[in-house]
Tab-separated table of C-alpha atoms in Angstrom:
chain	number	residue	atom	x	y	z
T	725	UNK	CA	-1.201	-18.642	4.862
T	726	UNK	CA	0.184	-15.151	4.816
T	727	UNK	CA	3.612	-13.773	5.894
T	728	UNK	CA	2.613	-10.663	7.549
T	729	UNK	CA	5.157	-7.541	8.387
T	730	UNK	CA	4.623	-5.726	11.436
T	731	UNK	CA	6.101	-2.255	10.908
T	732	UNK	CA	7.419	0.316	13.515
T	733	UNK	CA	8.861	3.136	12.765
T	734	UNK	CA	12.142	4.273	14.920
T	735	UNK	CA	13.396	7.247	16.146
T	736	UNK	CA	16.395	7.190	13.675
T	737	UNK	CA	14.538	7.899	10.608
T	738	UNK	CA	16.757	9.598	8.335
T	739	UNK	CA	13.820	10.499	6.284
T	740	UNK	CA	13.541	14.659	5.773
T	741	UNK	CA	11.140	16.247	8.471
T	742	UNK	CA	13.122	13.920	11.057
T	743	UNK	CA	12.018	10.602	13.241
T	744	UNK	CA	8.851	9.603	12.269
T	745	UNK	CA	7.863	11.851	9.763
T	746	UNK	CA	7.507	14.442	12.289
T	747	UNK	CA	9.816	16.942	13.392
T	748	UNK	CA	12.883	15.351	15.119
T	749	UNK	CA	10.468	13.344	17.687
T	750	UNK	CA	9.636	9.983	18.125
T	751	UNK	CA	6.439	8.438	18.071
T	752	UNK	CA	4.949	11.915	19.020
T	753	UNK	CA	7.349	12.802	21.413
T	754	UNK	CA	10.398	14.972	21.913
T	755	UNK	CA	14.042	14.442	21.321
T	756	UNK	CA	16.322	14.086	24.085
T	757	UNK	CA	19.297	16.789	23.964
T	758	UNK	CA	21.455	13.854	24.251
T	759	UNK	CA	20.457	12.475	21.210
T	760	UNK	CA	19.021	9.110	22.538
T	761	UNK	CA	15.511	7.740	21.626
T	762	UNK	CA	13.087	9.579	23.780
T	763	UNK	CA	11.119	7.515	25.963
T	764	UNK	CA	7.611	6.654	26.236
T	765	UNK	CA	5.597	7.058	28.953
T	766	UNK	CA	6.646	4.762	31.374
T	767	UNK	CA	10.001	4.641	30.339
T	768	UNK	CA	9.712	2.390	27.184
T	769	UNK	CA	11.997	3.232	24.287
T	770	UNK	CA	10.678	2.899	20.844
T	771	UNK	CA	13.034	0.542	20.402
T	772	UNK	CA	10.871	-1.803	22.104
T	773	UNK	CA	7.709	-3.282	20.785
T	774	UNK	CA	4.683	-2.054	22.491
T	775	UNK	CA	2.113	-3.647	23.931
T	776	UNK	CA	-0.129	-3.386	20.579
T	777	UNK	CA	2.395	-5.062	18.438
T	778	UNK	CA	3.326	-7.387	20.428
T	779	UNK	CA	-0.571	-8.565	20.974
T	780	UNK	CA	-1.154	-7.919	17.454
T	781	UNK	CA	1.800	-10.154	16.651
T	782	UNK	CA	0.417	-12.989	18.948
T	783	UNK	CA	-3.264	-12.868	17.693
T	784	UNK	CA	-1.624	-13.199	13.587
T	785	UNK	CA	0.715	-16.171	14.893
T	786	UNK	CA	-2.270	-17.747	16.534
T	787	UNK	CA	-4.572	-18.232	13.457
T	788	UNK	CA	-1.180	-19.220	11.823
T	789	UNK	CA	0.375	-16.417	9.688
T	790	UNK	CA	3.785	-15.825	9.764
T	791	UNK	CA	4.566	-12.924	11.623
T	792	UNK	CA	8.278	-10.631	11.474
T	793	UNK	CA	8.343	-7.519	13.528
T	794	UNK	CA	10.563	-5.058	12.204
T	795	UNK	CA	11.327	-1.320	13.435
T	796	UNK	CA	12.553	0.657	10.809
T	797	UNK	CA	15.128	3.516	11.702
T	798	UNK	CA	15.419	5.327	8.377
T	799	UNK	CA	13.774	5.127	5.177
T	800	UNK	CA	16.040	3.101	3.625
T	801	UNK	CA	14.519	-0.132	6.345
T	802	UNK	CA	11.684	0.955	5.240
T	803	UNK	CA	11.999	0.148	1.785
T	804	UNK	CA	13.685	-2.878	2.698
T	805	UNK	CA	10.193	-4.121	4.291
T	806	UNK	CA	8.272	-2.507	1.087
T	807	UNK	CA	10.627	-4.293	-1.383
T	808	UNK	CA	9.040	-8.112	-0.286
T	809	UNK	CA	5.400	-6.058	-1.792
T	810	UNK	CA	7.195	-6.155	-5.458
T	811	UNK	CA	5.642	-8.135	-7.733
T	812	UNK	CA	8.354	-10.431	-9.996
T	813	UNK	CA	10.749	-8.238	-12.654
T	814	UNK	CA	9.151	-6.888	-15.416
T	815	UNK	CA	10.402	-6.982	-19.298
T	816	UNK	CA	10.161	-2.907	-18.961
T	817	UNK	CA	11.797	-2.852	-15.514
T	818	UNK	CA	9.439	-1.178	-13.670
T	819	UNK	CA	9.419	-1.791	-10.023
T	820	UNK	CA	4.811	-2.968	-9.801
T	821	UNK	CA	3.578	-4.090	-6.283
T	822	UNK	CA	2.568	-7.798	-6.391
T	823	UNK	CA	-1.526	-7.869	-6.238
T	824	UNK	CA	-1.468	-11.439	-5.378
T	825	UNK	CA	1.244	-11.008	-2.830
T	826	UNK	CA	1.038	-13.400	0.066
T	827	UNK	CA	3.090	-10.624	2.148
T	828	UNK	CA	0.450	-8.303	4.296
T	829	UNK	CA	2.276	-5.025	5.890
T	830	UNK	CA	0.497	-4.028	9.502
T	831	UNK	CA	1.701	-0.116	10.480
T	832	UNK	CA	1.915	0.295	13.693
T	833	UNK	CA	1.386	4.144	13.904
T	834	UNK	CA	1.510	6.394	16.598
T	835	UNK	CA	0.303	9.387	14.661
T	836	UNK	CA	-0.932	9.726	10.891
T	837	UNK	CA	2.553	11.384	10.259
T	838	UNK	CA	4.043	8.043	10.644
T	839	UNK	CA	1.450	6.530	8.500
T	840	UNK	CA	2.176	9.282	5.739
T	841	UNK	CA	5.961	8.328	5.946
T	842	UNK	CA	5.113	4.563	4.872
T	843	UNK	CA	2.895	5.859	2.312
T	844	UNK	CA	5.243	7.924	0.597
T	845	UNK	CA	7.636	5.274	0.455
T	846	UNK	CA	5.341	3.090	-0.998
T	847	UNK	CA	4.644	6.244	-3.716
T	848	UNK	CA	8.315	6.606	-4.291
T	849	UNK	CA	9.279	3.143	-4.965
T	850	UNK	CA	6.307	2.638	-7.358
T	851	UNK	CA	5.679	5.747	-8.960
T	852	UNK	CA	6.887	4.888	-12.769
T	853	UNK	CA	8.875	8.213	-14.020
T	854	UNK	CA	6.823	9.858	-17.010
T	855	UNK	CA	9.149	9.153	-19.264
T	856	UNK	CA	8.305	5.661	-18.439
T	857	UNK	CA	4.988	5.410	-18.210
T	858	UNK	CA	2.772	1.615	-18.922
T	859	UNK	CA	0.109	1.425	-20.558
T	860	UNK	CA	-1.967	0.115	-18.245
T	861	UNK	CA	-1.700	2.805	-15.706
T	862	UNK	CA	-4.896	4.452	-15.520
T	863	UNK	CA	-5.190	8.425	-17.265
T	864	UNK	CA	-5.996	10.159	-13.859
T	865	UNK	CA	-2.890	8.411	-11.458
T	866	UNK	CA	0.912	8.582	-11.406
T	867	UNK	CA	1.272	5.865	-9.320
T	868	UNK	CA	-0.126	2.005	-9.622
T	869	UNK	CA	-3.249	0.517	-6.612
T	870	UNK	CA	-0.390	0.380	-3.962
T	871	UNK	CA	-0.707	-2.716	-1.738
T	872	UNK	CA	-3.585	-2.342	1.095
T	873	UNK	CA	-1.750	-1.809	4.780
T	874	UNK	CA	-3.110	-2.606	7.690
T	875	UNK	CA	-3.669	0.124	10.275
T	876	UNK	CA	-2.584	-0.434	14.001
T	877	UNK	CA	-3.143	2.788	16.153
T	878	UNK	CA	-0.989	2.571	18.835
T	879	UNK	CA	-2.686	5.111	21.210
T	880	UNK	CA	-6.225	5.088	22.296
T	881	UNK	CA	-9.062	6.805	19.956
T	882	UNK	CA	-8.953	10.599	21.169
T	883	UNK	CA	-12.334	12.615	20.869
T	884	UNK	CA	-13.136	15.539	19.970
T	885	UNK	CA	-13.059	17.264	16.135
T	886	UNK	CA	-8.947	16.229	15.441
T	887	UNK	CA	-9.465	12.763	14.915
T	888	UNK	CA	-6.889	10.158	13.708
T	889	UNK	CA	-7.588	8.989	10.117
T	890	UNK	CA	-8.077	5.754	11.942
T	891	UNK	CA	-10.932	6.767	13.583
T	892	UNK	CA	-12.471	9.078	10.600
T	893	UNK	CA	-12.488	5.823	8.881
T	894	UNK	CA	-13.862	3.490	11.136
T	895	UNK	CA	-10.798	0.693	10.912
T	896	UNK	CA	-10.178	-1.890	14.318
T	897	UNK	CA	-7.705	0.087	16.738
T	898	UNK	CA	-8.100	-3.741	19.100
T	899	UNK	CA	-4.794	-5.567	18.197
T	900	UNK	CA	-6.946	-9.190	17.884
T	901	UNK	CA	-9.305	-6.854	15.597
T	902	UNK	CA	-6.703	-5.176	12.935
T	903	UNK	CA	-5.333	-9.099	13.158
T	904	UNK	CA	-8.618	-10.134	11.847
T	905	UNK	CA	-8.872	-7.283	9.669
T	906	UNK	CA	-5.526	-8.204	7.650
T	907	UNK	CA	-6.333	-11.998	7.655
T	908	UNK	CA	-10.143	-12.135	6.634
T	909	UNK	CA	-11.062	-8.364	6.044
T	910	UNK	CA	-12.103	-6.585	3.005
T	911	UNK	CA	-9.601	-3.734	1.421
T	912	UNK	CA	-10.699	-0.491	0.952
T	913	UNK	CA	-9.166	1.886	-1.734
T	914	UNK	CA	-8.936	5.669	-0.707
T	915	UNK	CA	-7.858	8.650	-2.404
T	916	UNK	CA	-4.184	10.004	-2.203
T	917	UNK	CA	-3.302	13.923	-2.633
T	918	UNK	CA	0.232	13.895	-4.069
T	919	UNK	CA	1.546	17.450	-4.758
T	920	UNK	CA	5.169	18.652	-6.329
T	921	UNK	CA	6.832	19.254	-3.152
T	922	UNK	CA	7.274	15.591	-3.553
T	923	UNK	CA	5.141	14.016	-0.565
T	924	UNK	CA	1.425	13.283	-0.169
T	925	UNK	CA	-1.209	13.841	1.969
T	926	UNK	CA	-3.647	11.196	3.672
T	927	UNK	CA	-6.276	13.329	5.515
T	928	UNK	CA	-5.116	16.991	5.122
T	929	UNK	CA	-3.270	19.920	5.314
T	930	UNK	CA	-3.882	23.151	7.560
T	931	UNK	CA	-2.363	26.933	6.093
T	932	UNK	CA	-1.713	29.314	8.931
T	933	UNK	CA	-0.614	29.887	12.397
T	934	UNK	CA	-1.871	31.898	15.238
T	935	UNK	CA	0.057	34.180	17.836
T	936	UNK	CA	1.378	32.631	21.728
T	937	UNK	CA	-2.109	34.354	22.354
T	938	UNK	CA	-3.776	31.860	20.582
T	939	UNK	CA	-5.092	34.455	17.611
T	940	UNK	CA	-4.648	33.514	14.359
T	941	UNK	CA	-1.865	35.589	12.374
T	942	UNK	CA	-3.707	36.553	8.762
T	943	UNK	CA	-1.487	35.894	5.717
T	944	UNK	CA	-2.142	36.143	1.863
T	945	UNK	CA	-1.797	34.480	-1.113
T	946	UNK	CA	-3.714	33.174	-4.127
T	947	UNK	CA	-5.753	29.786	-3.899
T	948	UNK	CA	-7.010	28.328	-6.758
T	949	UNK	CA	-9.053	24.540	-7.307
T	950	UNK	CA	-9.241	24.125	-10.395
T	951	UNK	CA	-10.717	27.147	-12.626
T	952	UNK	CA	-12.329	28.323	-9.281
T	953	UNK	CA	-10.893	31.224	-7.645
T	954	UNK	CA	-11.239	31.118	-3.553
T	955	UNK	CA	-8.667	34.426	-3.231
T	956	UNK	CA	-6.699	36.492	-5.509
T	957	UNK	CA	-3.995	37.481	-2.928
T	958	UNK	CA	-5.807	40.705	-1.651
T	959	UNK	CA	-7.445	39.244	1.319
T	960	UNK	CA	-5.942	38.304	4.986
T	961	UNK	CA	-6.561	34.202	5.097
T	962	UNK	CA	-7.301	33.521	8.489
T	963	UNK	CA	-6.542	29.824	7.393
T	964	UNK	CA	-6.697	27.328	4.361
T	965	UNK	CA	-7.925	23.703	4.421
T	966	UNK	CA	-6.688	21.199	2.209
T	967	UNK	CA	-8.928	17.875	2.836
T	968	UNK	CA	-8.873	14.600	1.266
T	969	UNK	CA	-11.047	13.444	4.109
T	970	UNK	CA	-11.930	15.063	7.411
T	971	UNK	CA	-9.656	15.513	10.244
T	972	UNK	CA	-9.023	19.664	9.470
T	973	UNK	CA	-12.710	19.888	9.123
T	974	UNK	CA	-12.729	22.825	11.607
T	975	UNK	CA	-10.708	25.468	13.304
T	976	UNK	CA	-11.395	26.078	16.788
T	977	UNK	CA	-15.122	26.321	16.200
T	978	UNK	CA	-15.044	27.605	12.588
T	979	UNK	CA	-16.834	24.918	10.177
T	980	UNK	CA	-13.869	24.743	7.369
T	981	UNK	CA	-14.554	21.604	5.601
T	982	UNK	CA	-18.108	20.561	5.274
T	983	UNK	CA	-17.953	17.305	2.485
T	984	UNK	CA	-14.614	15.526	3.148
T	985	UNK	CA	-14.708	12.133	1.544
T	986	UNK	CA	-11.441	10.650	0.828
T	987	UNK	CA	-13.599	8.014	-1.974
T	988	UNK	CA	-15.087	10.716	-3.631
T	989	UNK	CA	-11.630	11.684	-6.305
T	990	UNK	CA	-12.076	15.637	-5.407
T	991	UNK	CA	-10.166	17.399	-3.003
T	992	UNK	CA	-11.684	20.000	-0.893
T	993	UNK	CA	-10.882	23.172	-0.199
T	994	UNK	CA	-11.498	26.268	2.507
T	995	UNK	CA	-10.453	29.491	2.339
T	996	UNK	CA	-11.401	31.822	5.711
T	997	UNK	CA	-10.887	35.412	5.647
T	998	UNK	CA	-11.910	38.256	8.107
T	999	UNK	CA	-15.056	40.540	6.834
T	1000	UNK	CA	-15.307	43.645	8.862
T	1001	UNK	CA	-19.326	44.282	9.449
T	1002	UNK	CA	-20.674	47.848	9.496
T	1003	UNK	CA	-20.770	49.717	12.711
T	1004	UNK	CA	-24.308	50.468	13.646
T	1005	UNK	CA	-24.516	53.282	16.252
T	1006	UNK	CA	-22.464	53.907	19.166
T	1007	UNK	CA	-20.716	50.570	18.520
T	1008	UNK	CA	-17.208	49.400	16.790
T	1009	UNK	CA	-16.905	47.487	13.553
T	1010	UNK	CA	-17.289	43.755	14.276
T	1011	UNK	CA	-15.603	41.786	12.320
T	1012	UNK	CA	-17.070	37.939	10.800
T	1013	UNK	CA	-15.172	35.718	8.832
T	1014	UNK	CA	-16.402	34.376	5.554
T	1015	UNK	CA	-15.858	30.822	4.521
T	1016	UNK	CA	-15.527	29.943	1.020
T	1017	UNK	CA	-15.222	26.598	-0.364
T	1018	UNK	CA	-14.362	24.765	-3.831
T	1019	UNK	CA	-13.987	21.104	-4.709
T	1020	UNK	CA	-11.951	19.712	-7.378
T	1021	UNK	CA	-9.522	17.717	-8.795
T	1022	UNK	CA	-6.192	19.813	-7.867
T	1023	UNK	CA	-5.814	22.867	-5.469
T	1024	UNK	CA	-2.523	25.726	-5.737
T	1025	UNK	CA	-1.264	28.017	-3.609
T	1026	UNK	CA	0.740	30.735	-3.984
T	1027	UNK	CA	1.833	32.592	-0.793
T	1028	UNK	CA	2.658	36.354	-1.174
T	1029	UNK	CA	3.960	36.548	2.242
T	1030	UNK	CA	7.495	35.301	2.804
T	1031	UNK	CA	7.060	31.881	4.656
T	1032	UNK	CA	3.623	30.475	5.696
T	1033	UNK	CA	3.393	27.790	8.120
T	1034	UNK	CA	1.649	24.713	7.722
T	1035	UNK	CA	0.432	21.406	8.938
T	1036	UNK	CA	0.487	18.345	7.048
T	1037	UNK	CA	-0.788	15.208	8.109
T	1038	UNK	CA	-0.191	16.658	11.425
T	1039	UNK	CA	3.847	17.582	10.228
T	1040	UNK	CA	4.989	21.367	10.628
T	1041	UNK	CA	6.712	23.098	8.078
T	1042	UNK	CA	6.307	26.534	6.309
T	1043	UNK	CA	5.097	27.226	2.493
T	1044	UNK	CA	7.433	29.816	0.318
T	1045	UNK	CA	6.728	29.212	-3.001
T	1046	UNK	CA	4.060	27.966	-5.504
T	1047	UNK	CA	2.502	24.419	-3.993
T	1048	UNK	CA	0.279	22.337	-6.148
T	1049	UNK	CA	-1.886	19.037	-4.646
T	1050	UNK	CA	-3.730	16.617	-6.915
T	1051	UNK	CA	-5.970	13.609	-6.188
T	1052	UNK	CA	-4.628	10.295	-7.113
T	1053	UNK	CA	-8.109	8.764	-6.963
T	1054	UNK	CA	-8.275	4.768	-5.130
T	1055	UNK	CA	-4.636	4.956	-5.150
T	1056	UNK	CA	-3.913	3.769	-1.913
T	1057	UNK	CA	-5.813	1.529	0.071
T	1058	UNK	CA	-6.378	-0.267	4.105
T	1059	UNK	CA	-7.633	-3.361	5.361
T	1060	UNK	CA	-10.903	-3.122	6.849
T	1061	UNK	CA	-12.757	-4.785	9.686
């Protein structure tokens, strides 16, 4: 029978970008000025199991695994919970995840930031350095088939177009479900988008910001996927979309993304910019905007503007130099229903 890990993250994460993976909150909330844990609705701290993890927990102990709940508080528990993954010492001395490990990780996740934050651990800890690299890792990835993780969504599934990877993909949010799922399920391997900031990407990643007003503030820079050009610098972007799969698929109710598939090995890619109609007349210049798309195998941007805000996986933080994202096809992978 399996020893399975059911990981929380804290509200002390010491991990860059703050508790969580995003910003200085918790679990999708905001930091008390006092510096304690905030509190979740109802009062609960983080520090406490929810309800989820604690059913979760009961419905793995009652078809017999072994079950450890752990809430991490900085990266360094993480990696403490990702280290029982490792497969035995190898004669290069390579840290390699175990594929017959009898150790299956559950996230308990709050938001796909905190999701991201395991993931990247799990990159970190088994990406080889070049210098280094076996034989037997495959031409197009950097990193090794990191172990499969079991997805537990902690809040209910929210409508709408911004849904949680958990939902894009169809995986169990029932705690006696994702149980089932990590015991008897099959594993699905899904595409990663690393890039040289030195984090990675699970769904996607939004370019732009808009005004208290709500308007979107226009930026430039150059986009490139691959050979393809999307924009040289000249135009105002209204916005860029990064997808591995689909959750920045629009923008209010501009179609960005149209194909996102996070089996497919291609990243897509959607540049918006404002086209100014002519004025027929008696009337003003309207103005449309003009979508164009690319799919490939790598995506850069280079902002001309000074700082360019940006969300990540659903974390903030603002662009001022070259960024580059590639596809690590299969490399990282869930348990399925």
């Amino acid at each position: 029978m399996y020893d399975v890990v059911l990981l929380t993250l804290g509200s002390e994460r010491d991990a860059p970008g703050g508790g969580c993976g995003s910003g200085d909150a918790c679990c999708g909330g905001t930091s008390d000025p006092t510096g304690k844990p905030p509190a979740e609705p109802g009062g609960e701290r983080c520090e406490t199991p929810r309800v989820p993890v604690l059913a979760c927990a009961d419905a793995l102990t009652a078809r017999g695994a072994r079950v450890e709940t752990v809430i991490a508080r900085s990266d360094a528990e993480v990696d403490e919970v990702l280290a029982r993954l490792d497969a035995p010492a190898r004669p290069d001395g390579l840290t390699w995840p175990d594929p017959d490990s009898k150790v299956r990780l559950v996230v308990a996740t709050a938001s796909d930031a905190q999701l991201r934050a395991v993931v990247r651990r799990l990159v970190r800890r088994y990406a080889p350095p070049p210098s280094r690299r076996p034989a037997e890792l495959a031409g197009n990835r950097t990193v090794p088939d990191l172990p499969p993780i079991g997805v537990l969504p902690l809040d209910p599934a929210r409508g709408g177009p911004h849904r949680d990877l958990a939902a894009q993909l169809g995986l169990p949010r029932d705690p006696a479900a994702v149980a089932a799922a990590v015991l008897d399920g099959g594993v699905r391997r899904l595409d990663l988008l690393r890039n040289d900031g030195g984090s990675v990407t699970l769904d996607g990643a939004l370019l732009g910001a808009a005004d208290d007003a709500g308007r979107p503030l226009h930026w430039r820079g150059r986009v490139e996927v691959d050979d393809a050009v999307l924009t040289d610098g000249a135009d105002p972007i209204l916005a860029c979309a990064i997808g591995n799969a689909g959750g920045y698929a629009t923008l209010d109710s501009l179609p960005l993304l149209t194909t996102g598939d996070p089996t497919d090995g291609l990243v897509e890619v959607a540049v918006a910019v404002p086209v100014p109609t002519r004025a027929t007349l008696g009337r003003k210049k309207k103005i449309r905007y003009e979508v164009r798309r690319a799919r490939g195998r790598a995506v850069a941007v280079i902002p001309r503007d000074e700082r360019v805000p940006f969300l990540d996986d659903g974390v903030e933080g603002e662009l001022s130099r070259k960024r580059s994202w590639w596809t690590e096809p299969g490399a990282w992978a869930v348990f399925t229903g």
